[in-house]
Coordinates of C-alpha atoms and ligand atoms in Angstrom, one line a residue:
M73 CA 125.0 124.2 73.3
S74 CA 123.3 121.4 75.4
T75 CA 123.5 117.9 74.0
K76 CA 120.5 115.6 73.9
K77 CA 120.8 113.0 76.7
T78 CA 120.1 109.6 75.2
F79 CA 120.1 106.1 76.6
D80 CA 119.1 102.8 75.1
Y81 CA 116.7 101.9 77.9
I82 CA 115.2 104.3 80.5
I83 CA 113.8 102.5 83.5
V84 CA 111.5 104.6 85.7
G85 CA 111.5 103.5 89.3
A86 CA 114.3 101.6 91.2
G87 CA 112.0 99.3 93.2
S88 CA 111.6 95.5 93.3
A89 CA 111.3 95.3 89.5
G90 CA 113.4 98.3 88.4
C91 CA 116.6 97.2 90.1
V92 CA 116.4 93.8 88.5
L93 CA 116.0 95.3 85.0
A94 CA 118.8 97.7 85.5
N95 CA 121.1 94.9 86.5
R96 CA 120.1 92.4 83.8
L97 CA 120.0 94.9 80.9
S98 CA 123.3 96.6 81.8
A99 CA 125.0 93.2 81.9
N100 CA 125.0 93.6 78.1
P101 CA 127.8 96.2 77.6
D102 CA 126.1 97.3 74.4
C103 CA 123.0 98.5 76.3
K104 CA 123.2 102.0 77.8
V105 CA 120.8 102.0 80.7
L106 CA 119.4 104.8 82.8
L107 CA 117.6 103.9 86.1
L108 CA 115.6 106.8 87.5
E109 CA 114.4 106.9 91.1
A110 CA 112.2 109.6 92.7
G111 CA 113.4 108.8 96.2
N112 CA 116.9 109.1 97.7
K113 CA 119.7 106.6 98.1
D114 CA 119.1 103.8 100.6
W115 CA 121.5 105.1 103.2
H116 CA 119.2 105.0 106.2
P117 CA 120.3 102.4 108.8
F118 CA 116.7 101.4 109.6
I119 CA 116.3 100.1 106.0
H120 CA 119.1 97.6 106.5
M121 CA 118.5 96.5 110.1
P122 CA 115.4 94.3 109.8
A123 CA 113.8 95.4 113.1
G124 CA 114.0 98.9 111.7
I125 CA 110.7 98.0 110.0
S126 CA 108.9 99.1 113.1
K127 CA 110.3 102.7 112.7
I128 CA 110.5 103.0 109.0
V129 CA 106.7 103.4 108.6
N130 CA 107.0 106.8 110.3
I131 CA 109.9 108.1 108.1
K132 CA 108.1 110.2 105.6
S133 CA 111.2 110.8 103.4
L134 CA 111.3 107.0 102.5
N135 CA 107.6 106.7 101.8
W136 CA 105.0 107.9 99.3
D137 CA 102.7 108.0 102.3
Y138 CA 99.5 107.3 100.3
N139 CA 96.0 107.2 101.7
T140 CA 92.9 105.7 100.0
E141 CA 89.8 107.7 99.4
T142 CA 87.0 107.0 101.9
E143 CA 86.2 103.3 101.6
P144 CA 82.4 102.8 101.5
H145 CA 82.5 99.2 102.8
L146 CA 85.0 99.9 105.6
N147 CA 82.9 102.5 107.5
N148 CA 84.0 105.3 105.2
R149 CA 87.6 105.1 106.5
K150 CA 90.6 106.3 104.5
L151 CA 93.3 103.6 104.7
Y152 CA 97.0 104.3 105.0
W153 CA 99.0 102.8 102.1
P154 CA 102.8 103.1 102.6
R155 CA 104.9 102.6 99.5
G156 CA 108.7 102.8 99.3
K157 CA 110.2 106.0 97.9
V158 CA 113.9 105.2 98.0
L159 CA 116.4 103.0 96.1
G160 CA 114.9 99.5 96.4
G161 CA 111.3 100.9 96.4
S162 CA 108.9 98.9 98.6
S163 CA 111.5 96.2 98.9
S164 CA 113.5 98.6 101.1
I165 CA 110.6 99.1 103.6
N166 CA 108.7 95.7 103.4
A167 CA 108.5 92.9 105.9
M168 CA 111.0 90.7 104.0
C169 CA 108.7 87.6 103.9
Y170 CA 109.8 85.5 101.0
C171 CA 106.7 84.0 99.3
R172 CA 105.9 83.3 95.7
G173 CA 102.3 82.3 95.8
H174 CA 100.8 79.1 94.4
R175 CA 101.2 77.1 91.1
E176 CA 97.6 77.8 90.3
D177 CA 98.0 81.6 90.5
Y178 CA 100.3 81.5 87.5
D179 CA 98.5 78.8 85.7
L180 CA 95.5 81.1 85.9
W181 CA 97.5 84.0 84.3
Q182 CA 98.3 81.6 81.4
Q183 CA 94.6 80.5 81.1
L184 CA 93.6 84.2 80.9
G185 CA 95.5 84.3 77.6
N186 CA 99.0 85.2 78.7
D187 CA 101.4 82.9 77.0
G188 CA 104.5 82.0 78.8
W189 CA 103.2 82.8 82.3
S190 CA 102.2 79.3 83.6
Y191 CA 103.9 78.1 86.8
D192 CA 106.2 75.9 84.8
D193 CA 107.2 78.9 82.7
V194 CA 107.9 81.3 85.7
L195 CA 109.5 78.8 88.1
P196 CA 112.9 79.1 86.3
Y197 CA 112.9 82.9 86.9
F198 CA 112.1 82.5 90.6
I199 CA 115.0 80.1 90.7
K200 CA 117.3 82.4 88.7
S201 CA 116.7 85.3 91.1
E202 CA 117.2 83.3 94.3
N203 CA 120.1 82.4 96.5
N204 CA 118.5 80.3 99.1
H205 CA 120.8 79.7 102.1
R206 CA 119.1 76.6 103.3
I207 CA 117.0 74.8 100.7
N208 CA 118.6 73.1 97.8
N209 CA 116.1 71.3 95.6
D210 CA 114.2 71.6 92.3
Y211 CA 112.1 74.5 93.5
H212 CA 114.9 76.8 94.7
G213 CA 117.9 78.6 93.4
N214 CA 121.3 78.8 95.1
A215 CA 123.2 81.2 92.9
G216 CA 120.9 84.2 92.2
P217 CA 121.3 87.7 93.5
L218 CA 118.4 87.7 96.0
Q219 CA 119.5 86.3 99.3
V220 CA 116.8 84.2 101.0
S221 CA 117.5 82.8 104.4
D222 CA 116.0 81.7 107.7
L223 CA 115.6 84.2 110.4
K224 CA 118.6 84.5 112.7
H225 CA 116.5 85.1 115.7
H226 CA 112.8 84.6 116.6
N227 CA 110.8 85.3 119.7
E228 CA 109.6 82.6 122.2
L229 CA 106.0 83.7 121.4
T230 CA 106.6 82.7 117.8
D231 CA 107.4 79.2 119.0
A232 CA 104.1 79.3 121.1
F233 CA 102.3 80.3 117.9
L234 CA 103.6 77.4 115.9
S235 CA 102.8 74.9 118.6
A236 CA 99.3 76.4 118.8
C237 CA 98.8 75.9 115.1
Q238 CA 99.9 72.3 115.5
Q239 CA 97.6 71.9 118.4
Q240 CA 94.7 73.0 116.2
G241 CA 95.6 70.3 113.8
Y242 CA 97.3 72.4 111.1
D243 CA 100.3 71.0 109.3
L244 CA 103.7 72.7 109.9
S245 CA 105.9 73.6 106.9
D246 CA 109.5 74.5 106.5
D247 CA 109.0 75.8 103.0
F248 CA 106.1 77.8 101.6
N249 CA 107.7 77.9 98.2
G250 CA 108.2 74.3 97.4
Q251 CA 105.9 71.5 96.3
R252 CA 103.3 72.4 98.9
Q253 CA 102.4 75.9 100.0
R254 CA 99.8 75.0 102.7
G255 CA 100.8 74.9 106.4
F256 CA 102.3 77.1 109.1
G257 CA 105.9 77.8 109.8
L258 CA 108.6 80.4 110.1
Y259 CA 108.9 82.7 107.1
Q260 CA 112.1 82.6 105.1
V261 CA 113.2 86.2 104.6
T262 CA 115.0 88.3 102.1
Q263 CA 118.0 88.8 104.3
N264 CA 121.8 88.2 104.2
N265 CA 123.3 87.4 107.5
G266 CA 120.7 89.4 109.4
V267 CA 120.7 92.3 107.0
R268 CA 117.8 93.2 104.7
N269 CA 118.4 92.2 101.1
S270 CA 116.2 94.7 99.1
S271 CA 116.2 94.5 95.4
A272 CA 118.7 97.4 95.5
T273 CA 121.2 95.6 97.7
A274 CA 120.7 92.4 95.8
Y275 CA 120.8 93.7 92.2
L276 CA 122.6 97.0 92.4
T277 CA 125.8 95.8 94.1
P278 CA 128.8 98.1 93.9
E279 CA 130.2 96.0 91.0
V280 CA 126.9 96.6 89.1
K281 CA 126.6 100.2 90.0
T282 CA 130.0 101.0 88.6
R283 CA 129.3 99.5 85.2
K284 CA 130.1 102.2 82.6
N285 CA 126.9 101.6 80.7
L286 CA 124.6 102.0 83.8
T287 CA 123.6 105.4 85.1
V288 CA 121.5 105.6 88.3
W289 CA 119.8 108.9 89.2
T290 CA 118.1 109.2 92.5
K291 CA 115.9 112.2 93.5
S292 CA 114.7 112.2 89.9
Y293 CA 111.0 112.3 89.4
C294 CA 109.5 111.2 86.0
Q295 CA 106.5 113.4 85.2
K296 CA 105.5 111.7 82.0
V297 CA 106.6 109.8 79.0
I298 CA 107.5 111.9 75.9
M299 CA 105.3 110.6 73.1
Q300 CA 105.4 111.2 69.4
D301 CA 101.9 110.1 68.4
T302 CA 101.9 106.5 69.7
I303 CA 105.7 106.1 70.0
A304 CA 107.5 106.5 73.3
K305 CA 110.5 108.6 72.8
G306 CA 111.8 109.4 76.3
V307 CA 110.8 110.8 79.6
E308 CA 110.3 114.2 81.2
V309 CA 112.1 114.3 84.5
I310 CA 112.4 116.8 87.4
R311 CA 115.9 116.6 88.7
K312 CA 117.9 119.1 90.8
G313 CA 115.0 121.5 90.5
K314 CA 115.0 121.5 86.7
T315 CA 112.8 119.8 84.1
E316 CA 114.8 117.7 81.7
N317 CA 113.9 115.6 78.7
I318 CA 115.8 112.3 78.4
Y319 CA 115.5 110.2 75.3
A320 CA 115.5 106.4 74.7
N321 CA 116.8 104.7 71.6
Q322 CA 115.1 101.5 72.4
E323 CA 112.5 101.6 75.1
V324 CA 111.0 103.4 78.1
I325 CA 110.2 100.9 80.9
L326 CA 107.9 102.0 83.7
S327 CA 108.6 100.2 87.0
G328 CA 107.0 102.8 89.3
G329 CA 104.8 100.3 91.1
A330 CA 101.0 99.6 91.0
L331 CA 100.1 103.2 91.9
N332 CA 102.7 105.3 90.1
S333 CA 103.1 103.4 86.7
P334 CA 99.4 103.9 85.8
H335 CA 99.6 107.5 87.0
I336 CA 102.6 108.2 84.7
L337 CA 100.7 106.6 81.8
M338 CA 97.7 108.8 82.4
L339 CA 99.8 111.9 82.7
S340 CA 101.3 110.9 79.3
G341 CA 97.9 110.7 77.6
I342 CA 97.5 107.0 77.8
G343 CA 94.3 106.0 79.6
N344 CA 90.6 106.4 79.6
A345 CA 90.0 109.3 77.1
A346 CA 87.0 110.7 78.9
E347 CA 88.9 110.9 82.2
L348 CA 92.0 112.4 80.6
E349 CA 89.8 115.0 78.9
Q350 CA 88.3 116.0 82.2
H351 CA 91.7 116.9 83.3
A352 CA 92.8 118.6 80.1
I353 CA 95.3 115.9 79.2
K354 CA 95.5 115.3 75.4
T355 CA 94.8 111.6 74.7
K356 CA 97.5 109.7 72.8
L357 CA 95.7 106.4 73.2
D358 CA 92.3 105.6 74.7
L359 CA 93.2 102.6 76.9
K360 CA 90.5 102.3 79.4
G361 CA 92.1 99.6 81.6
V362 CA 94.8 102.0 82.9
G363 CA 94.3 102.3 86.7
E364 CA 91.4 99.8 86.7
N365 CA 91.4 96.2 88.1
L366 CA 93.0 97.4 91.4
Q367 CA 93.3 94.4 93.8
D368 CA 94.8 94.2 97.3
H369 CA 94.9 91.8 100.2
L370 CA 92.7 93.2 103.0
D371 CA 94.0 92.2 106.5
I372 CA 92.6 92.1 110.0
C373 CA 94.7 91.8 113.2
L374 CA 93.7 90.0 116.3
V375 CA 95.7 91.5 119.1
Q376 CA 96.2 89.9 122.5
R377 CA 97.8 91.3 125.6
C378 CA 100.6 89.2 126.9
S379 CA 101.0 88.5 130.6
K380 CA 104.8 88.1 130.4
N381 CA 107.4 90.7 129.5
V382 CA 108.7 88.7 126.5
S383 CA 107.3 90.4 123.4
Y384 CA 109.2 93.0 121.4
D385 CA 107.0 95.8 122.7
R386 CA 109.2 96.7 125.7
I387 CA 112.5 95.5 124.5
N388 CA 115.7 97.2 125.5
E389 CA 116.4 99.0 122.2
L390 CA 119.8 100.1 123.1
K391 CA 120.9 96.6 124.0
A392 CA 119.3 95.1 120.9
G393 CA 120.8 97.8 118.7
L394 CA 124.3 97.2 120.1
Q395 CA 124.0 93.4 119.7
Y396 CA 122.9 94.0 116.1
L397 CA 125.7 96.4 115.4
L398 CA 128.4 94.2 116.9
Y399 CA 127.2 90.7 115.9
K400 CA 124.3 91.1 113.4
S401 CA 122.3 88.9 115.7
G402 CA 119.4 89.0 118.2
P403 CA 116.1 90.9 118.0
G404 CA 117.5 93.5 115.6
T405 CA 117.5 90.8 112.9
S406 CA 113.8 90.1 113.3
N407 CA 111.4 91.1 110.5
A408 CA 108.5 91.3 113.1
A409 CA 106.3 89.0 111.0
E410 CA 108.3 86.0 112.0
A411 CA 105.9 83.2 111.3
G412 CA 102.6 82.5 109.5
G413 CA 101.0 80.2 107.1
F414 CA 98.5 79.4 104.4
L415 CA 95.2 77.6 104.7
N416 CA 92.4 76.5 102.4
V417 CA 89.0 77.1 103.9
N418 CA 87.1 77.2 100.7
V419 CA 84.0 79.0 102.1
K420 CA 82.1 78.9 98.8
T421 CA 83.9 76.5 96.5
H422 CA 85.7 79.4 94.9
S423 CA 89.0 77.7 94.4
K424 CA 89.0 74.6 92.3
S425 CA 91.9 73.0 94.2
E426 CA 91.9 72.0 97.9
Q427 CA 95.6 72.7 97.8
W428 CA 95.2 76.3 96.7
P429 CA 95.3 78.3 99.9
D430 CA 92.8 81.1 100.3
L431 CA 93.9 82.6 103.7
Q432 CA 97.4 83.8 104.8
F433 CA 98.5 84.5 108.3
H434 CA 101.4 86.6 109.7
F435 CA 102.3 86.3 113.4
V436 CA 104.0 89.3 115.1
P437 CA 105.3 88.9 118.7
A438 CA 104.3 92.5 119.6
I439 CA 101.2 94.7 119.7
L440 CA 100.4 96.0 116.3
D441 CA 97.9 98.7 115.6
D442 CA 97.5 101.1 112.7
H443 CA 100.6 99.8 110.9
G444 CA 102.7 100.3 114.1
R445 CA 101.8 104.0 114.1
N446 CA 99.6 103.7 117.2
R447 CA 101.9 102.6 120.0
L448 CA 100.0 100.9 122.9
K449 CA 101.5 100.3 126.3
G450 CA 102.4 96.9 127.6
N451 CA 103.2 93.5 126.0
G452 CA 101.2 91.7 123.4
Y453 CA 101.1 89.6 120.3
T454 CA 99.3 89.9 117.0
L455 CA 98.0 87.6 114.3
H456 CA 97.3 89.1 110.9
M457 CA 95.0 87.3 108.5
C458 CA 94.1 88.2 104.9
Y459 CA 92.0 86.6 102.2
L460 CA 94.2 85.8 99.3
R461 CA 91.9 86.0 96.2
P462 CA 89.5 88.8 96.8
Q463 CA 86.8 89.4 94.1
S464 CA 86.4 93.1 94.9
R465 CA 88.1 95.4 92.4
G466 CA 89.0 99.1 92.8
S467 CA 90.5 101.8 90.6
L468 CA 92.8 104.7 90.5
K469 CA 91.6 108.1 89.3
L470 CA 93.5 111.3 88.5
A471 CA 93.2 114.1 91.0
S472 CA 94.4 116.6 88.4
N473 CA 96.9 116.9 85.5
N474 CA 99.5 118.2 88.0
P475 CA 102.1 115.4 88.3
M476 CA 102.9 116.3 91.9
Q477 CA 99.3 115.6 93.0
P478 CA 99.0 112.0 94.1
I479 CA 96.6 109.6 92.3
K480 CA 93.3 109.0 94.0
I481 CA 92.9 105.4 95.3
F482 CA 89.5 103.8 95.4
A483 CA 90.4 100.3 96.8
N484 CA 86.7 99.3 97.1
Y485 CA 87.5 96.6 99.6
L486 CA 84.6 94.2 100.5
S487 CA 82.4 95.5 97.6
E488 CA 81.9 91.7 97.0
S489 CA 80.2 90.0 99.8
N490 CA 82.2 86.8 99.2
D491 CA 85.3 88.6 100.5
L492 CA 83.7 89.4 103.8
E493 CA 82.7 85.7 104.2
Y494 CA 86.4 84.7 104.0
M495 CA 87.4 87.4 106.4
K496 CA 84.9 86.2 108.9
K497 CA 86.0 82.6 108.5
G498 CA 89.6 83.6 108.9
F499 CA 88.9 85.6 112.0
E500 CA 87.4 82.5 113.6
I501 CA 90.6 80.7 112.9
Q502 CA 92.7 83.5 114.4
R503 CA 90.8 83.3 117.6
K504 CA 90.9 79.5 117.6
I505 CA 94.7 79.6 117.3
F506 CA 95.1 82.1 120.1
S507 CA 92.8 80.1 122.4
S508 CA 95.2 77.1 122.2
S509 CA 96.6 75.9 125.6
T510 CA 100.2 76.6 124.5
F511 CA 99.3 80.3 124.8
D512 CA 97.9 79.8 128.4
E513 CA 101.1 81.0 130.0
Y514 CA 101.1 84.2 127.9
R515 CA 97.5 85.0 127.4
D516 CA 96.0 88.1 129.0
A517 CA 92.9 90.1 127.8
E518 CA 92.2 90.4 124.1
I519 CA 92.9 94.0 123.0
F520 CA 91.4 94.0 119.5
P521 CA 88.5 93.3 119.0
G522 CA 88.0 92.5 122.7
D523 CA 86.3 89.5 124.4
E524 CA 82.9 91.2 124.3
I525 CA 82.8 91.1 120.4
Q526 CA 81.3 87.7 119.7
S527 CA 78.2 87.8 117.4
D528 CA 78.4 87.6 113.7
A529 CA 77.3 91.3 113.4
E530 CA 79.8 92.5 115.9
I531 CA 82.6 90.6 114.2
E532 CA 81.6 92.1 110.8
H533 CA 81.5 95.6 112.4
F534 CA 85.0 95.0 113.8
I535 CA 86.3 93.9 110.4
R536 CA 84.8 96.9 108.7
S537 CA 86.2 99.3 111.3
K538 CA 89.7 97.9 111.7
A539 CA 90.8 96.0 108.5
E540 CA 93.8 97.5 106.8
T541 CA 96.0 96.8 103.7
I542 CA 98.7 94.2 103.9
Y543 CA 100.5 96.2 101.2
H544 CA 99.9 94.1 98.0
P545 CA 98.2 96.4 95.5
V546 CA 98.5 95.0 92.0
G547 CA 96.6 94.8 88.7
T548 CA 96.3 98.4 87.6
C549 CA 98.1 97.9 84.2
K550 CA 97.0 94.3 83.8
M551 CA 98.5 91.9 81.3
G552 CA 96.1 90.3 78.9
N553 CA 94.1 90.7 75.7
D554 CA 90.7 91.9 76.8
E555 CA 89.4 95.4 76.6
Y556 CA 90.8 96.2 80.0
A557 CA 94.3 94.8 79.4
V558 CA 97.0 97.4 79.4
V559 CA 100.0 95.3 78.4
D560 CA 100.5 92.2 76.4
H561 CA 102.3 89.0 77.5
Q562 CA 105.7 90.7 76.9
L563 CA 104.5 93.6 79.0
R564 CA 104.5 96.0 76.0
V565 CA 101.7 98.6 76.3
H566 CA 99.0 97.8 73.8
G567 CA 98.9 100.2 70.9
I568 CA 102.1 102.0 71.9
E569 CA 105.6 101.4 70.5
N570 CA 108.7 101.3 72.7
L571 CA 106.9 101.3 76.0
R572 CA 106.6 98.6 78.6
V573 CA 105.3 98.4 82.2
V574 CA 107.2 96.0 84.3
D575 CA 106.2 95.8 88.0
A576 CA 103.4 94.6 90.3
S577 CA 100.8 96.5 88.3
I578 CA 100.9 94.0 85.4
M579 CA 99.5 91.1 87.5
P580 CA 96.1 90.2 86.1
N581 CA 95.2 88.6 89.4
L582 CA 96.7 88.8 92.8
V583 CA 98.9 85.9 93.7
S584 CA 98.2 83.9 96.9
G585 CA 100.9 85.4 99.0
N586 CA 103.2 88.4 99.3
T587 CA 104.2 90.2 96.2
N588 CA 107.9 91.1 96.3
A589 CA 109.3 87.8 95.0
P590 CA 106.7 87.6 92.2
T591 CA 107.5 91.2 91.1
I592 CA 111.2 90.3 91.0
M593 CA 110.4 87.2 89.0
I594 CA 108.4 89.3 86.5
A595 CA 111.4 91.6 86.0
E596 CA 113.7 88.7 85.6
K597 CA 111.5 87.1 82.9
I598 CA 111.1 90.3 80.9
S599 CA 114.8 91.1 81.1
D600 CA 115.3 87.8 79.4
T601 CA 112.6 88.6 76.8
I602 CA 114.2 92.0 76.0
L603 CA 117.8 90.7 75.8
G604 CA 116.8 87.5 74.1
Ligands
LIG936 C1 105.1 98.1 104.3 C2 105.2 97.0 103.3 C3 105.4 95.6 103.7 C4 105.5 94.6 102.7 N1 105.8 93.4 103.1 C5 106.1 92.5 102.1 C6 106.7 91.2 102.5 O1 107.0 90.9 103.6 N2 106.9 90.3 101.5 C7 106.6 90.6 100.2 O2 106.9 89.7 99.3 N3 106.1 91.8 99.8 C8 105.8 92.7 100.8 N4 105.4 93.9 100.4 C9 105.0 94.2 99.0 C10 106.2 94.3 98.1 O3 107.2 94.9 98.7 C11 105.7 95.0 96.8 O4 104.7 94.3 96.2 C12 106.8 95.2 95.8 O5 108.0 95.8 96.3 C13 106.3 96.0 94.6 O6 107.4 96.2 93.7 P1 107.3 97.2 92.5 O7 108.5 97.1 91.7 O8 106.0 97.0 91.8 O9 107.1 98.6 93.2 P2 108.1 99.4 94.2 O10 109.0 98.4 94.8 O11 107.2 100.2 95.1 O12 109.0 100.3 93.3 C14 108.5 101.5 92.6 C15 109.7 102.5 92.6 O13 109.4 103.5 91.6 C16 109.7 104.7 92.2 N5 108.9 105.7 91.5 C17 107.5 105.7 91.5 N6 107.1 106.8 90.7 C18 108.2 107.3 90.2 C19 108.4 108.4 89.3 N7 107.4 109.1 88.8 N8 109.7 108.8 88.9 C20 110.7 108.1 89.5 N9 110.6 107.0 90.3 C21 109.3 106.7 90.7 C22 109.3 104.6 93.6 O14 109.9 105.6 94.4 C23 109.8 103.2 93.9 O15 111.2 103.2 94.3 C24 105.3 95.0 101.3 C25 105.1 96.3 100.9 C26 105.0 97.3 101.9 C27 104.8 98.7 101.5

């Protein structure tokens, strides 16, 4: 006779958010916690060696490997959207830049009706999560699980980039997460002594993983939430080739990320009833915001050929690998996106504060094309730029009721003309920075878009034909109280008992920066709510 498998909390997805929840909830020995992850364990060495990021994008087994549908405002291209499918989720394959966004991002969440999400409310959870190896002040934590440090190594081109920014009159900054976000500088990274600190390495330490009340199952794919009317009872999981039902005494928590959590909700009968019916899914709750409000940072790269053999393009990989293995130092510790910054250009007085940056830059001392999938010959350097608060909104749609078929992504980038204006303005700044005299000794021909691209129309065409994601999809199970809100301010699914969504999908609006630290903060805050 088989016994019913029951836990108090079932967490679906061991990514940035899921690992935090698993750690914090299982710290209470009375809570029996199951953490489910569709991907494998994080054994692959390229996950842990930061420079492995240049290889990891091509490792299909670690990646959901999504593509958008054809994007009407980007010359009908399908854009590649990598997402982590492994313990640690996207924090195991990301670029490790540690950024929280701006005070006003969170104050806006609060103003939208989400009590307890102002900057002053969330700052303690950023601090709680963080162990900053350099900065010790009121904005930073020095005792949390997430290791945040300065890069152990950076390229000489990165120094040239920072001098160029200064030459153009921009402020330098040694902390994007303190009182002031604006300025250019080296990114702090989620690394510990030159090794990636994913949310799995940070929060699922050997000591945590051996807790008797925590069970972690990898290669376990959740197909749907088991519902009894509008009460979540457990999950249906495919594991070791079999379908199993697992039950939760307290709650099911979806932490599958901004694409998969709404997908699981839809497969469970929670979503837009008309759409569910089209795919023969019985509606449990007509919640039309599921999969809507999709937002992402669209990014454009200016790529310059370098006249000296100093970039990471033609590095001696054997030597760098050996140095890394022996000493955890050198180029192997680089996250590629070594420096960058935040600016406020305020094209059409969209932001109310001069201090609220609207553009972000990432500098990479190597040629970067098509997420590193297109390897070009020679040496070069790249400057990414994205607009931080796009007005364009996309959506996710079911392809079918087959859980194995990926959700369809309609990112709908640049559907609002305002977003294009910012991209063009940012592109001018990218070129201005690369034209600085500090780059004279390195500058060769411009690769993308190429010196011949000068007119407004040509630049617009370049943006539409080359812009890509910088990997920050959010908003598809947004927190709020309006008709498109999916979860309330405690991240409980509206109208459903015992079901929460805790991951990047709950952000009502994109934050003005990268999204890993904010997602970890969200999970820290809700762990406290659940335990408290
Ligand atoms: C290439 C790349 C570079 C990035 N660079 C940065 C950066 O430098 N700095 C930064 O701050 N942010 C960066 N980001 C973004 C950041 O990593 C993500 O926003 C963040 O990790 C999202 O966390 P999450 O918990 O919402 O989802 P994820 O971390 O993606 O976790 C979701 C987890 O759920 C699992 N899962 C999904 N569906 C199921 C299912 N049905 N059953 C079981 N398990 C399931 C997935 O396999 C995954 O492990 C980057 C992202 C990518 C992809």
